[in-house]
Amino acid sequence: DEFSPFNISLAKVGAFPNFRKPSIIWVGIQDGSEKIAEIAGRIEFSMGKLGFPMEKRPFKPHLTIGRVRELKHPAIMAKSLENNEIGKIGEFRVQKLSLIKSKLDPSGSIYTTLSEALLKPESA
């Protein structure tokens, strides 16, 4: 089964695990989230067959835009995140999938691309 390129749109800002104690700030994926969830599910299923443990948390399509190391004013941060009225931020075309390893380091995150795959355009 092949996947064709598709568009996604970004909308809404959020935080993991929550607004009161954010460790990750993210932008949500609006249009295209179903396709991303399908791809992620297939990858996780395939990795499970190879012996990798399944993720216990539900999959939430998002784009990480920052990590919070230290929160000096938690109430101000929570209020800013909870009361944002950000609608659609932008849109782009997904043409390639990358499997990226992320390692948290005291000096900052280290990202290593493990594998990449181009999505195949639909046949005419």
Coordinates of C-alpha atoms in Angstrom, one line a residue:
D1 CA 0.0 0.0 0.0
E2 CA 1.4 3.3 -1.0
F3 CA 0.6 6.8 0.2
S4 CA 0.3 9.8 -2.1
P5 CA 1.3 13.3 -1.2
F6 CA -1.4 15.2 0.8
N7 CA -2.0 18.6 2.3
I8 CA -2.1 19.4 6.0
S9 CA -3.2 22.6 7.7
L10 CA -2.0 23.9 11.1
A11 CA -4.3 25.4 13.6
K12 CA -4.6 25.9 17.4
V13 CA -1.8 25.9 19.9
G14 CA -1.6 23.4 22.8
A15 CA 0.7 21.9 25.4
F16 CA 1.7 18.4 26.6
P17 CA 0.9 17.2 29.2
N18 CA -1.4 20.2 29.9
F19 CA -1.5 24.0 30.0
R20 CA -0.7 24.2 33.7
K21 CA 2.6 22.2 33.5
P22 CA 3.6 22.4 29.9
S23 CA 6.8 20.5 28.8
I24 CA 6.0 20.7 25.1
I25 CA 4.3 23.5 23.1
W26 CA 2.7 22.4 19.9
V27 CA 0.6 23.5 16.9
G28 CA -2.3 21.1 16.0
I29 CA -2.9 19.6 12.6
Q30 CA -6.4 20.3 11.4
D31 CA -6.8 19.1 7.8
G32 CA -4.9 16.0 7.0
S33 CA -4.9 14.7 10.6
E34 CA -6.7 11.5 9.6
K35 CA -4.1 10.7 7.0
I36 CA -1.3 11.3 9.4
A37 CA -3.0 9.1 12.0
E38 CA -3.4 6.3 9.4
I39 CA 0.3 6.5 8.5
A40 CA 1.3 6.5 12.1
G41 CA -0.9 3.5 12.9
R42 CA 0.6 1.5 10.1
I43 CA 4.1 2.4 11.1
E44 CA 3.4 1.4 14.7
F45 CA 1.8 -1.8 13.7
S46 CA 4.8 -2.7 11.5
M47 CA 7.2 -1.8 14.3
G48 CA 5.2 -3.9 16.7
K49 CA 5.7 -6.9 14.4
L50 CA 9.5 -6.3 14.8
G51 CA 9.3 -6.3 18.6
F52 CA 9.0 -2.6 19.4
P53 CA 6.5 -1.8 22.2
M54 CA 3.2 -0.2 21.2
E55 CA 2.6 3.4 22.4
K56 CA 0.2 3.5 25.4
R57 CA -0.9 7.1 24.8
P58 CA -3.4 8.0 22.1
F59 CA -1.9 9.4 19.0
K60 CA -2.3 13.2 18.6
P61 CA -1.1 14.6 15.3
H62 CA 0.9 17.8 16.1
L63 CA 3.9 19.8 15.2
T64 CA 6.2 20.5 18.2
I65 CA 7.3 24.1 18.2
G66 CA 9.1 24.2 21.6
R67 CA 10.1 22.5 24.8
V68 CA 9.8 24.1 28.2
R69 CA 12.8 23.6 30.5
E70 CA 11.9 26.0 33.3
L71 CA 8.6 27.8 33.9
K72 CA 9.1 31.0 35.8
H73 CA 5.5 32.2 35.6
P74 CA 3.2 29.2 35.2
A75 CA -0.1 31.1 35.7
I76 CA 0.8 33.6 32.9
M77 CA 1.8 30.7 30.6
A78 CA -1.3 28.7 31.3
K79 CA -3.5 31.8 30.7
S80 CA -1.8 32.6 27.4
L81 CA -2.1 29.0 26.1
E82 CA -5.7 28.5 27.3
N83 CA -7.0 31.8 25.9
N84 CA -5.4 31.7 22.5
E85 CA -7.8 32.4 19.6
I86 CA -5.5 31.1 16.9
G87 CA -7.3 29.7 13.9
K88 CA -5.7 28.3 10.8
I89 CA -2.0 29.2 10.8
G90 CA -0.9 27.8 7.5
E91 CA -0.9 24.8 5.1
F92 CA 1.7 22.8 3.3
R93 CA 2.0 19.6 1.2
V94 CA 3.5 16.5 2.7
Q95 CA 5.6 14.7 0.1
K96 CA 8.1 12.8 2.3
L97 CA 8.0 10.9 5.6
S98 CA 11.0 10.9 7.9
L99 CA 11.6 8.7 10.9
I100 CA 13.5 10.8 13.3
K101 CA 15.1 9.9 16.6
S102 CA 14.9 12.6 19.2
K103 CA 17.3 12.6 22.2
L104 CA 16.9 15.1 25.0
D105 CA 20.2 16.5 26.1
P106 CA 21.0 19.2 28.6
S107 CA 22.4 21.4 25.8
G108 CA 19.2 20.9 23.7
S109 CA 17.4 18.3 21.7
I110 CA 19.4 16.1 19.3
Y111 CA 17.5 15.0 16.2
T112 CA 18.8 12.2 14.0
T113 CA 17.0 11.1 10.8
L114 CA 16.9 7.3 10.7
S115 CA 15.0 6.8 7.5
E116 CA 13.1 8.7 4.8
A117 CA 10.5 7.8 2.2
L118 CA 9.1 9.8 -0.6
L119 CA 5.3 9.6 -1.0
K120 CA 4.4 8.5 -4.5
P121 CA 2.2 10.7 -6.6
E122 CA -1.1 9.1 -7.8
S123 CA -1.0 7.6 -11.2
A124 CA -2.7 9.6 -13.9

